[in-house]
PDB file of C-alpha atoms in Angstrom:
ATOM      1  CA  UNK A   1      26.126 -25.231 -55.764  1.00  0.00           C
ATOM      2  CA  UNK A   2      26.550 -27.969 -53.289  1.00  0.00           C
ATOM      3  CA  UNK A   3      29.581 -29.257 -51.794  1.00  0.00           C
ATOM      4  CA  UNK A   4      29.918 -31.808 -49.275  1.00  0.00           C
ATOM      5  CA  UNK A   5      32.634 -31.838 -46.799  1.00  0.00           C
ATOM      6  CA  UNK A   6      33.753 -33.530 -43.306  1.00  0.00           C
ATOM      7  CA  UNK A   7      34.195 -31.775 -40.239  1.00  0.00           C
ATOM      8  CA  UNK A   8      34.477 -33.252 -36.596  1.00  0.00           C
ATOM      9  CA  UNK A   9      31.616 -31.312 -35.279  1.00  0.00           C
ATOM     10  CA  UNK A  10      29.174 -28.734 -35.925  1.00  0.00           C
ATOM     11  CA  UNK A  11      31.513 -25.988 -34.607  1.00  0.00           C
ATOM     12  CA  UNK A  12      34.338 -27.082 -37.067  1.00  0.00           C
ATOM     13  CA  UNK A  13      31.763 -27.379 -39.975  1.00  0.00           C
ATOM     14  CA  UNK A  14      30.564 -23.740 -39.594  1.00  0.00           C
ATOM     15  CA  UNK A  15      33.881 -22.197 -39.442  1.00  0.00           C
ATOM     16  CA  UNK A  16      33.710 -19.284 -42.383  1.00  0.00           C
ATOM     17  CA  UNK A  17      30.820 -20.297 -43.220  1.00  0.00           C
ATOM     18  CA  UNK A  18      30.481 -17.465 -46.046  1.00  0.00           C
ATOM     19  CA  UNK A  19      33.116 -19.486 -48.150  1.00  0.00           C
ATOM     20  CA  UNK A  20      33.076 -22.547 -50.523  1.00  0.00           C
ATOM     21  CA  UNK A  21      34.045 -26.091 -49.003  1.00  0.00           C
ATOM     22  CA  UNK A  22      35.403 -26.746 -52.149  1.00  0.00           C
ATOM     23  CA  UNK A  23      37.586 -24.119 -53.207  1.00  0.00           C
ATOM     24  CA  UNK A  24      41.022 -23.880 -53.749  1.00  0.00           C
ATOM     25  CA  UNK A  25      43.159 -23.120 -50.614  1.00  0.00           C
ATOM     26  CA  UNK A  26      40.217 -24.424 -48.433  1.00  0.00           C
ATOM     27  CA  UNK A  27      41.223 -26.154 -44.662  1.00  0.00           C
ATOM     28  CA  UNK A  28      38.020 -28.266 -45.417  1.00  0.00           C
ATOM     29  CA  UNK A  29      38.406 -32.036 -47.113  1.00  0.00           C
ATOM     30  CA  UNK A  30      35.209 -31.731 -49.566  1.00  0.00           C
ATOM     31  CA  UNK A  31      33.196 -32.718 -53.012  1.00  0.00           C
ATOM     32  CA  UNK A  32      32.051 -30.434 -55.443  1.00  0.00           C
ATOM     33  CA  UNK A  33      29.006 -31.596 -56.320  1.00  0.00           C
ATOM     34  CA  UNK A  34      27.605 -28.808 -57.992  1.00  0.00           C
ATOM     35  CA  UNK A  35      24.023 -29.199 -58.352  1.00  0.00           C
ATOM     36  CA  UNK A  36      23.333 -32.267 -56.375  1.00  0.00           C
ATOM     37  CA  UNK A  37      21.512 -31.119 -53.471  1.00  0.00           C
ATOM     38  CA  UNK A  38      21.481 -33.442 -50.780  1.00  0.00           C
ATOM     39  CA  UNK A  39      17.701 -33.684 -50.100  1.00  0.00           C
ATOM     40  CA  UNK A  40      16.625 -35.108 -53.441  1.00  0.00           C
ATOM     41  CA  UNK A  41      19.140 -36.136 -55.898  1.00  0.00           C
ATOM     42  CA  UNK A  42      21.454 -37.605 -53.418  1.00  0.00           C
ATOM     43  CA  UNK A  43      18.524 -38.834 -51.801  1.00  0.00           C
ATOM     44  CA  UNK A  44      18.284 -40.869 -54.689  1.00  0.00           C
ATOM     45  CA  UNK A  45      21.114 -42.121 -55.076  1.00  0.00           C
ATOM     46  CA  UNK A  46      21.097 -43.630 -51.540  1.00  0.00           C
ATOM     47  CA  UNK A  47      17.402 -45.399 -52.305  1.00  0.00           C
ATOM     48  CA  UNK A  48      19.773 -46.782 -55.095  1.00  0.00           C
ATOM     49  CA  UNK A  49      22.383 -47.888 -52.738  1.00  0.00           C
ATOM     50  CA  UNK A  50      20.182 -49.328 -50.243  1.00  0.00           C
ATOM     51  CA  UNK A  51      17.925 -50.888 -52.553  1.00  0.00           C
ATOM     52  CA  UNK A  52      14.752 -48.883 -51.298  1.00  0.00           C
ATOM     53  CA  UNK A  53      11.858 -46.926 -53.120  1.00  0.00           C
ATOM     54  CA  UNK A  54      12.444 -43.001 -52.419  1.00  0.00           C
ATOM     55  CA  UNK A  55      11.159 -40.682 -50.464  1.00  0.00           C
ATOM     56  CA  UNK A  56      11.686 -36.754 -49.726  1.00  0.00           C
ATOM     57  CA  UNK A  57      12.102 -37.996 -46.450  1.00  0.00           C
ATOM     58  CA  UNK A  58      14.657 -40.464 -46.716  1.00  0.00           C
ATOM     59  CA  UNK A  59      17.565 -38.055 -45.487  1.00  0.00           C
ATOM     60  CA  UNK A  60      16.661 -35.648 -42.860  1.00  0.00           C
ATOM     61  CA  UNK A  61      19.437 -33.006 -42.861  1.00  0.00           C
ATOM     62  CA  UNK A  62      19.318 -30.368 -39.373  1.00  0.00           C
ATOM     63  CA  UNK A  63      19.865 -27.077 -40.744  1.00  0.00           C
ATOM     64  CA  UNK A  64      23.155 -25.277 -39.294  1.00  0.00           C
ATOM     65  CA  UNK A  65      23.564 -22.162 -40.831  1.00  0.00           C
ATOM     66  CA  UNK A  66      21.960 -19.329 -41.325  1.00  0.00           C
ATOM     67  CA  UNK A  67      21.366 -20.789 -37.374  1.00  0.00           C
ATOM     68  CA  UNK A  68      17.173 -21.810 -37.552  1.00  0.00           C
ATOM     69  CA  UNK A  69      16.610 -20.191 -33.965  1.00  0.00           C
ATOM     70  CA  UNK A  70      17.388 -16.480 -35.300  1.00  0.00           C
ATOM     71  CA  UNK A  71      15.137 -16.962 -38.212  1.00  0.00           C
ATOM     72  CA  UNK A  72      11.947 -14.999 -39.230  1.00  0.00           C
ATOM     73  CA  UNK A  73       8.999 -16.792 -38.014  1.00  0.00           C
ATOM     74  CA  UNK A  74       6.429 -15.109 -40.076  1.00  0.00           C
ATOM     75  CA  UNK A  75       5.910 -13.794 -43.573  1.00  0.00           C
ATOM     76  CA  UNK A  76       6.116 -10.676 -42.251  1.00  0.00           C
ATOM     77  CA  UNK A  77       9.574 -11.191 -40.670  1.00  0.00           C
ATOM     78  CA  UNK A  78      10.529 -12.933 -43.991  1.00  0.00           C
ATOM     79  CA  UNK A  79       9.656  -9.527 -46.347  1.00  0.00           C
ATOM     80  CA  UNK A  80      11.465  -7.502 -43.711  1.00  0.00           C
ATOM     81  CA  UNK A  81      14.930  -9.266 -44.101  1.00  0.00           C
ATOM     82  CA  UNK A  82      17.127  -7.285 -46.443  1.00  0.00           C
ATOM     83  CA  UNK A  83      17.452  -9.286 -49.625  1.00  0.00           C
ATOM     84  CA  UNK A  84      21.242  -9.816 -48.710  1.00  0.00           C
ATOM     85  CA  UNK A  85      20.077 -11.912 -45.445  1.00  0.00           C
ATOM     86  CA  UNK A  86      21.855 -15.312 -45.910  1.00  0.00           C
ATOM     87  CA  UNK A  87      18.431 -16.508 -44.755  1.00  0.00           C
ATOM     88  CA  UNK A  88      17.230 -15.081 -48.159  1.00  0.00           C
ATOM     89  CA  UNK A  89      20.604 -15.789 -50.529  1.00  0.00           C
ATOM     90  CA  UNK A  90      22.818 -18.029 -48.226  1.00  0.00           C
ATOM     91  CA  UNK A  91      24.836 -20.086 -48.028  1.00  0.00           C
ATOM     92  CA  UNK A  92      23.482 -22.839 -45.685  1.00  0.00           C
ATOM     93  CA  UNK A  93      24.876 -25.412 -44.292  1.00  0.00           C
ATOM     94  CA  UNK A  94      23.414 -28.758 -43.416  1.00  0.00           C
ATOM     95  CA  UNK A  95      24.179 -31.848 -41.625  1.00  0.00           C
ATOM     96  CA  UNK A  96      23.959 -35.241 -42.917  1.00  0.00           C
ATOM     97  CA  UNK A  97      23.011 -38.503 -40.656  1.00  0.00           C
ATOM     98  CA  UNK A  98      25.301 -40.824 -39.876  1.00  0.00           C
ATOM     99  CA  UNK A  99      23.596 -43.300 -41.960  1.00  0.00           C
ATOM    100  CA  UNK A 100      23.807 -41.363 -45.301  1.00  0.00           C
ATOM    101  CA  UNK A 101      27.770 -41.310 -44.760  1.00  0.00           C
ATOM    102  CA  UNK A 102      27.677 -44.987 -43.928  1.00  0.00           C
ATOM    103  CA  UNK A 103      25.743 -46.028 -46.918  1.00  0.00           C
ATOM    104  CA  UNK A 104      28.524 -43.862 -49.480  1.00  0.00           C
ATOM    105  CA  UNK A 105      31.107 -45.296 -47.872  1.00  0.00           C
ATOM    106  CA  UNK A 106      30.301 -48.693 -48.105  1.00  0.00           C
ATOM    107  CA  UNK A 107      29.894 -48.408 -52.022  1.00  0.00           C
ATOM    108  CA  UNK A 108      31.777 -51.290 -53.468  1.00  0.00           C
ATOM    109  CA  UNK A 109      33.966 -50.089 -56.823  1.00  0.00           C
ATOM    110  CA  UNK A 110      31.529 -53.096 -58.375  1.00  0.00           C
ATOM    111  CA  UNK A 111      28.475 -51.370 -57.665  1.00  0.00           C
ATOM    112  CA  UNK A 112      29.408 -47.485 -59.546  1.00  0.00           C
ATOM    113  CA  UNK A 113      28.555 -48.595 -63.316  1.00  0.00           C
ATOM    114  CA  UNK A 114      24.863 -50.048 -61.902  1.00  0.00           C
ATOM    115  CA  UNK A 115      24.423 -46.958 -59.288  1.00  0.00           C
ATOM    116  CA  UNK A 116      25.395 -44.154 -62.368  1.00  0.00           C
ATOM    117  CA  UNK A 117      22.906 -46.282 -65.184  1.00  0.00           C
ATOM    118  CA  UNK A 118      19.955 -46.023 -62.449  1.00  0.00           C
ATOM    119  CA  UNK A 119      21.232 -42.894 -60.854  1.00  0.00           C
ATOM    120  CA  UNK A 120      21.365 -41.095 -64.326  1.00  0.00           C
ATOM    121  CA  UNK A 121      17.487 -41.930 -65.382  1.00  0.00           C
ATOM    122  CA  UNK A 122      17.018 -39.727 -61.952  1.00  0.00           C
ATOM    123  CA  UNK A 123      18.099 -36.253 -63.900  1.00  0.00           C
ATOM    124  CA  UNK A 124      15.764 -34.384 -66.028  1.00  0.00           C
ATOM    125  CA  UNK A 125      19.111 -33.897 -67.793  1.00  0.00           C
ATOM    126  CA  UNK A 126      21.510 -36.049 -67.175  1.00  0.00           C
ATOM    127  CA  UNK A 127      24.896 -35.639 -66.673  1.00  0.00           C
ATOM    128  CA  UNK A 128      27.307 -37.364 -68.024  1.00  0.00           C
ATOM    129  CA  UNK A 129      28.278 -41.020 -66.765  1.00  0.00           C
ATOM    130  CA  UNK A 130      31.910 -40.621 -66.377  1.00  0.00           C
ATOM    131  CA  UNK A 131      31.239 -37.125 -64.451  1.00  0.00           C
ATOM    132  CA  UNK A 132      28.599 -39.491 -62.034  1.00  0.00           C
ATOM    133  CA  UNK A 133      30.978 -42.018 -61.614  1.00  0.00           C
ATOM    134  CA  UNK A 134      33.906 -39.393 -60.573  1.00  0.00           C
ATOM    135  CA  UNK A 135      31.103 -38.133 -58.419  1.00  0.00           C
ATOM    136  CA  UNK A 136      29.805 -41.359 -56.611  1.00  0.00           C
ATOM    137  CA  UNK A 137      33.448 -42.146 -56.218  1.00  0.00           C
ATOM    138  CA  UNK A 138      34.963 -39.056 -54.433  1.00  0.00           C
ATOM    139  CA  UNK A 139      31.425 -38.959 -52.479  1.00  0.00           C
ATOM    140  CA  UNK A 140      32.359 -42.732 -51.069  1.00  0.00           C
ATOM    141  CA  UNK A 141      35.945 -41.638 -50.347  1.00  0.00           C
ATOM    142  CA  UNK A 142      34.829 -38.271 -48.345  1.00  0.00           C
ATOM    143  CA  UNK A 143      32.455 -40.711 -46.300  1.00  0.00           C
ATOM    144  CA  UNK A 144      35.088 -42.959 -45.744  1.00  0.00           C
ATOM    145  CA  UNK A 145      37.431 -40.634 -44.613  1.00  0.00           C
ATOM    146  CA  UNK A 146      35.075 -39.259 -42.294  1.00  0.00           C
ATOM    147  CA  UNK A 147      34.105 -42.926 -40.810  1.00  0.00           C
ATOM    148  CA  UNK A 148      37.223 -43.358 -40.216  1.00  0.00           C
ATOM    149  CA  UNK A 149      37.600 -40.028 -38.449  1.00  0.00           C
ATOM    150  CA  UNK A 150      34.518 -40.440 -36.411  1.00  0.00           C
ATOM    151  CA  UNK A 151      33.497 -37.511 -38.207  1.00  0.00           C
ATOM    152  CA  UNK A 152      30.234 -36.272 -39.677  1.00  0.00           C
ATOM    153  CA  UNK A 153      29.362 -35.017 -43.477  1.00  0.00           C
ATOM    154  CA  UNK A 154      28.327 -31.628 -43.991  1.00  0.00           C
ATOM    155  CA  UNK A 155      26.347 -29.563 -46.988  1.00  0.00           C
ATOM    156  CA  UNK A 156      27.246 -26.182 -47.760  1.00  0.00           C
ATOM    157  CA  UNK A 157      24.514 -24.540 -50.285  1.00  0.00           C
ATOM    158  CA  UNK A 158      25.261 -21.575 -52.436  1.00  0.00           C
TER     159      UNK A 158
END
């Protein structure tokens, strides 16, 4: 599960960070995207928006949480985490770049039937177009928001 939210810095975006962006009753403004991780198949969909081949390496998140400096640093560190270690199970959180909430929000309403047609042919299965549209829509409004905020778009992973 994946939902994307907007928070005003990395303190703010890690607040609770055991609970879902996108629940009910949440203080954070967010997207359920539920399985569109931000690495791949939104990568994807900004190569779309931009007009450029992709690559894994087209967004660059910086991992927040679990926080990477108390991480295991071997294998052996690794098998010795309990298997409820959120570095095992999660959740994580991840930062976008600035540029990735730039290019959603300046998705014209013209573009969304192109972007979900070429978007789509990115899913092993896809899903359907109205739910992609919905999603490419509320995506561009979160980054928006945050724009106009000054703030930055956050990942949580479940």
């Amino acid at each position: 599960m994946y939902d994307y939210y907007r928070a005003a810095d990395r303190q703010a975006a890690m607040v609770d960070p055991d609970s879902g962006r996108a629940a009910p009753g949440t203080v954070f403004d967010a997207v359920d995207a539920k399985g569109i991780d931000p690495r791949v198949i939104l990568g994807h969909l900004i190569a779309l928006i931009r007009d450029v081949p992709y690559d894994l390496d087209l967004i660059e998140t910086i991992s927040l949480y679990p926080p990477p400096e108390g991480g295991p640093q071997s294998l052996e560190e690794w098998e010795a985490l309990p298997e409820d270690s959120p570095y095992k199970e999660g959740p994580c959180i991840e930062e976008l770049p600035t540029d990735v909430r730039d290019t959603l929000a300046g998705v014209p309403d013209g573009r969304l039937a192109d972007l979900v047609e070429r978007w789509e042919q990115e899913f092993f299965a896809p899903p359907d177009g109205g739910y992609l549209t919905t999603l490419i829509a509320e995506l561009r409004d979160l980054a928006q928001r945050a724009q106009a905020e000054d703030q930055t778009i956050y990942c949580w992973i479940c």
